[in-house]
Amino acid sequence: MQHTCSMCGTVYEFVWEAGTPLPKNFPFCSARCKAIDLGKWLNEEYAISTPLPVPITSETEHEILTELGINVDDGTE
Ligand SMILES: [Zn+2]
């Protein structure tokens, strides 16, 4: 099988059969490219700039579900 490295763009060949684990460096051509990618993550180059949404409490979840028209009340009909 051929795959283009997600990091350096090298087209490399790898052997993989269904039911077996993917090559340990997949989807990268080498441990080096994998390490570079990992380093990028660690350096937060890919960090999401938008703040995370407010954690959903059971109360807000209830409100959202109600707005969506989903009946969340138990046995009150
Ligand atoms: Zn590579």
Short mmCIF file of N, CA and C and ligand atoms in Angstrom, two decimals:
data_model
loop_
_atom_site.label_atom_id
_atom_site.label_comp_id
_atom_site.label_asym_id
_atom_site.label_seq_id
_atom_site.Cartn_x
_atom_site.Cartn_y
_atom_site.Cartn_z
N MET A 1 0.83 -1.19 0.00
CA MET A 1 0.00 0.00 0.00
C MET A 1 0.87 1.25 0.00
N GLN A 2 0.38 2.29 -0.63
CA GLN A 2 1.13 3.54 -0.64
C GLN A 2 0.36 4.60 0.13
N HIS A 3 1.11 5.44 0.81
CA HIS A 3 0.48 6.50 1.58
C HIS A 3 1.37 7.73 1.53
N THR A 4 0.74 8.90 1.47
CA THR A 4 1.51 10.13 1.50
C THR A 4 1.63 10.60 2.94
N CYS A 5 2.87 10.80 3.36
CA CYS A 5 3.12 11.23 4.73
C CYS A 5 2.40 12.55 5.00
N SER A 6 1.68 12.61 6.11
CA SER A 6 0.94 13.82 6.45
C SER A 6 1.86 14.97 6.83
N MET A 7 3.11 14.64 7.13
CA MET A 7 4.03 15.67 7.61
C MET A 7 4.92 16.21 6.49
N CYS A 8 5.65 15.33 5.80
CA CYS A 8 6.62 15.79 4.81
C CYS A 8 6.17 15.55 3.38
N GLY A 9 5.09 14.84 3.19
CA GLY A 9 4.57 14.65 1.84
C GLY A 9 5.23 13.52 1.07
N THR A 10 6.16 12.81 1.72
CA THR A 10 6.81 11.68 1.06
C THR A 10 5.80 10.56 0.83
N VAL A 11 5.82 10.02 -0.38
CA VAL A 11 4.98 8.85 -0.66
C VAL A 11 5.78 7.62 -0.26
N TYR A 12 5.24 6.88 0.65
CA TYR A 12 5.97 5.71 1.13
C TYR A 12 5.08 4.48 1.04
N GLU A 13 5.74 3.36 1.05
CA GLU A 13 5.05 2.09 0.93
C GLU A 13 4.98 1.44 2.30
N PHE A 14 3.84 0.88 2.61
CA PHE A 14 3.78 0.14 3.85
C PHE A 14 2.94 -1.11 3.67
N VAL A 15 3.21 -2.06 4.51
CA VAL A 15 2.51 -3.33 4.43
C VAL A 15 1.50 -3.38 5.56
N TRP A 16 0.27 -3.58 5.17
CA TRP A 16 -0.76 -3.67 6.19
C TRP A 16 -1.86 -4.59 5.71
N GLU A 17 -2.29 -5.45 6.59
CA GLU A 17 -3.39 -6.34 6.25
C GLU A 17 -4.54 -6.09 7.22
N ALA A 18 -5.74 -6.20 6.70
CA ALA A 18 -6.92 -6.00 7.53
C ALA A 18 -6.85 -6.89 8.76
N GLY A 19 -7.19 -6.31 9.89
CA GLY A 19 -7.18 -7.09 11.12
C GLY A 19 -5.87 -7.01 11.88
N THR A 20 -4.85 -6.40 11.26
CA THR A 20 -3.59 -6.22 11.96
C THR A 20 -3.43 -4.74 12.32
N PRO A 21 -2.63 -4.43 13.33
CA PRO A 21 -2.45 -3.03 13.69
C PRO A 21 -1.78 -2.25 12.57
N LEU A 22 -2.11 -0.97 12.46
CA LEU A 22 -1.46 -0.12 11.46
C LEU A 22 0.00 0.06 11.83
N PRO A 23 0.85 0.38 10.83
CA PRO A 23 2.26 0.65 11.14
C PRO A 23 2.35 1.70 12.25
N LYS A 24 3.34 1.53 13.14
CA LYS A 24 3.35 2.37 14.34
C LYS A 24 3.53 3.85 14.06
N ASN A 25 4.11 4.17 12.89
CA ASN A 25 4.29 5.58 12.56
C ASN A 25 3.16 6.15 11.71
N PHE A 26 2.24 5.31 11.34
CA PHE A 26 1.12 5.75 10.51
C PHE A 26 0.40 6.92 11.17
N PRO A 27 -0.03 7.98 10.47
CA PRO A 27 0.04 8.17 9.02
C PRO A 27 1.31 8.88 8.55
N PHE A 28 2.39 8.72 9.28
CA PHE A 28 3.64 9.38 8.90
C PHE A 28 4.62 8.35 8.35
N CYS A 29 5.62 8.85 7.57
CA CYS A 29 6.55 7.94 6.90
C CYS A 29 7.58 7.40 7.89
N SER A 30 7.83 8.13 8.97
CA SER A 30 8.90 7.74 9.87
C SER A 30 8.61 8.23 11.29
N ALA A 31 9.38 7.71 12.22
CA ALA A 31 9.24 8.15 13.61
C ALA A 31 9.55 9.64 13.72
N ARG A 32 10.46 10.11 12.84
CA ARG A 32 10.84 11.53 12.87
C ARG A 32 9.63 12.42 12.58
N CYS A 33 8.91 12.08 11.51
CA CYS A 33 7.75 12.89 11.14
C CYS A 33 6.69 12.82 12.24
N LYS A 34 6.54 11.66 12.82
CA LYS A 34 5.58 11.50 13.89
C LYS A 34 5.96 12.39 15.08
N ALA A 35 7.27 12.42 15.36
CA ALA A 35 7.77 13.23 16.47
C ALA A 35 7.56 14.72 16.21
N ILE A 36 7.76 15.12 14.93
CA ILE A 36 7.54 16.53 14.58
C ILE A 36 6.09 16.90 14.83
N ASP A 37 5.19 16.01 14.39
CA ASP A 37 3.77 16.27 14.57
C ASP A 37 3.42 16.36 16.04
N LEU A 38 3.96 15.44 16.81
CA LEU A 38 3.70 15.43 18.25
C LEU A 38 4.21 16.72 18.88
N GLY A 39 5.40 17.15 18.43
CA GLY A 39 5.99 18.39 18.93
C GLY A 39 5.11 19.59 18.64
N LYS A 40 4.49 19.57 17.45
CA LYS A 40 3.59 20.67 17.09
C LYS A 40 2.41 20.74 18.05
N TRP A 41 1.91 19.56 18.35
CA TRP A 41 0.78 19.52 19.29
C TRP A 41 1.22 20.03 20.65
N LEU A 42 2.41 19.58 21.08
CA LEU A 42 2.89 19.98 22.40
C LEU A 42 3.15 21.49 22.45
N ASN A 43 3.55 22.05 21.31
CA ASN A 43 3.78 23.49 21.26
C ASN A 43 2.50 24.29 21.04
N GLU A 44 1.41 23.57 21.01
CA GLU A 44 0.09 24.18 20.87
C GLU A 44 -0.04 24.97 19.57
N GLU A 45 0.70 24.52 18.54
CA GLU A 45 0.54 25.16 17.25
C GLU A 45 -0.86 24.96 16.71
N TYR A 46 -1.44 23.86 17.11
CA TYR A 46 -2.77 23.55 16.63
C TYR A 46 -3.84 23.94 17.66
N ALA A 47 -3.43 24.69 18.67
CA ALA A 47 -4.36 25.01 19.74
C ALA A 47 -5.60 25.70 19.20
N ILE A 48 -6.71 25.33 19.75
CA ILE A 48 -7.97 25.95 19.36
C ILE A 48 -8.06 27.32 20.03
N SER A 49 -8.27 28.36 19.20
CA SER A 49 -8.25 29.72 19.73
C SER A 49 -9.57 30.12 20.39
N THR A 50 -10.63 29.44 20.01
CA THR A 50 -11.91 29.79 20.61
C THR A 50 -12.05 29.09 21.96
N PRO A 51 -12.61 29.81 22.92
CA PRO A 51 -12.77 29.18 24.23
C PRO A 51 -13.76 28.04 24.18
N LEU A 52 -13.57 27.12 25.06
CA LEU A 52 -14.48 25.99 25.12
C LEU A 52 -15.84 26.45 25.61
N PRO A 53 -16.89 25.81 25.15
CA PRO A 53 -18.22 26.19 25.63
C PRO A 53 -18.36 25.93 27.12
N VAL A 54 -19.33 26.62 27.69
CA VAL A 54 -19.60 26.45 29.11
C VAL A 54 -19.91 24.98 29.37
N PRO A 55 -19.34 24.44 30.41
CA PRO A 55 -19.66 23.04 30.71
C PRO A 55 -21.16 22.85 30.90
N ILE A 56 -21.65 21.79 30.35
CA ILE A 56 -23.09 21.54 30.43
C ILE A 56 -23.45 20.92 31.78
N THR A 57 -24.24 21.66 32.51
CA THR A 57 -24.76 21.12 33.76
C THR A 57 -26.08 20.43 33.43
N SER A 58 -26.59 19.67 34.32
CA SER A 58 -27.84 18.98 34.06
C SER A 58 -28.96 19.99 33.79
N GLU A 59 -28.84 21.18 34.39
CA GLU A 59 -29.87 22.20 34.21
C GLU A 59 -29.85 22.77 32.79
N THR A 60 -28.64 23.16 32.32
CA THR A 60 -28.55 23.70 30.96
C THR A 60 -28.87 22.63 29.94
N GLU A 61 -28.46 21.42 30.23
CA GLU A 61 -28.75 20.31 29.33
C GLU A 61 -30.27 20.15 29.20
N HIS A 62 -30.95 20.26 30.32
CA HIS A 62 -32.40 20.16 30.36
C HIS A 62 -33.02 21.25 29.49
N GLU A 63 -32.49 22.49 29.63
CA GLU A 63 -33.00 23.62 28.85
C GLU A 63 -32.80 23.39 27.35
N ILE A 64 -31.61 22.93 26.99
CA ILE A 64 -31.29 22.69 25.57
C ILE A 64 -32.22 21.63 25.00
N LEU A 65 -32.37 20.56 25.72
CA LEU A 65 -33.22 19.47 25.25
C LEU A 65 -34.67 19.93 25.13
N THR A 66 -35.12 20.76 26.08
CA THR A 66 -36.48 21.28 26.03
C THR A 66 -36.67 22.15 24.80
N GLU A 67 -35.64 23.01 24.53
CA GLU A 67 -35.70 23.87 23.34
C GLU A 67 -35.77 23.06 22.06
N LEU A 68 -35.10 21.94 22.07
CA LEU A 68 -35.10 21.08 20.89
C LEU A 68 -36.38 20.26 20.78
N GLY A 69 -37.26 20.44 21.77
CA GLY A 69 -38.54 19.74 21.71
C GLY A 69 -38.46 18.32 22.21
N ILE A 70 -37.40 18.03 22.93
CA ILE A 70 -37.26 16.68 23.46
C ILE A 70 -37.80 16.67 24.89
N ASN A 71 -38.73 15.80 25.12
CA ASN A 71 -39.33 15.71 26.45
C ASN A 71 -38.37 15.03 27.42
N VAL A 72 -37.90 15.81 28.38
CA VAL A 72 -36.92 15.26 29.31
C VAL A 72 -37.52 14.98 30.68
N ASP A 73 -38.83 15.29 30.82
CA ASP A 73 -39.46 15.03 32.11
C ASP A 73 -39.82 13.56 32.24
N ASP A 74 -39.58 13.05 33.39
CA ASP A 74 -39.82 11.63 33.60
C ASP A 74 -41.20 11.38 34.25
N GLY A 75 -42.00 10.67 33.53
CA GLY A 75 -43.25 10.20 34.11
C GLY A 75 -44.20 11.24 34.62
N THR A 76 -44.19 12.45 34.04
CA THR A 76 -45.10 13.49 34.53
C THR A 76 -46.29 13.68 33.59
N GLU A 77 -46.44 12.82 32.62
CA GLU A 77 -47.54 12.98 31.67
C GLU A 77 -48.83 12.39 32.22
ZN ZN B 1 7.36 12.05 6.53
#
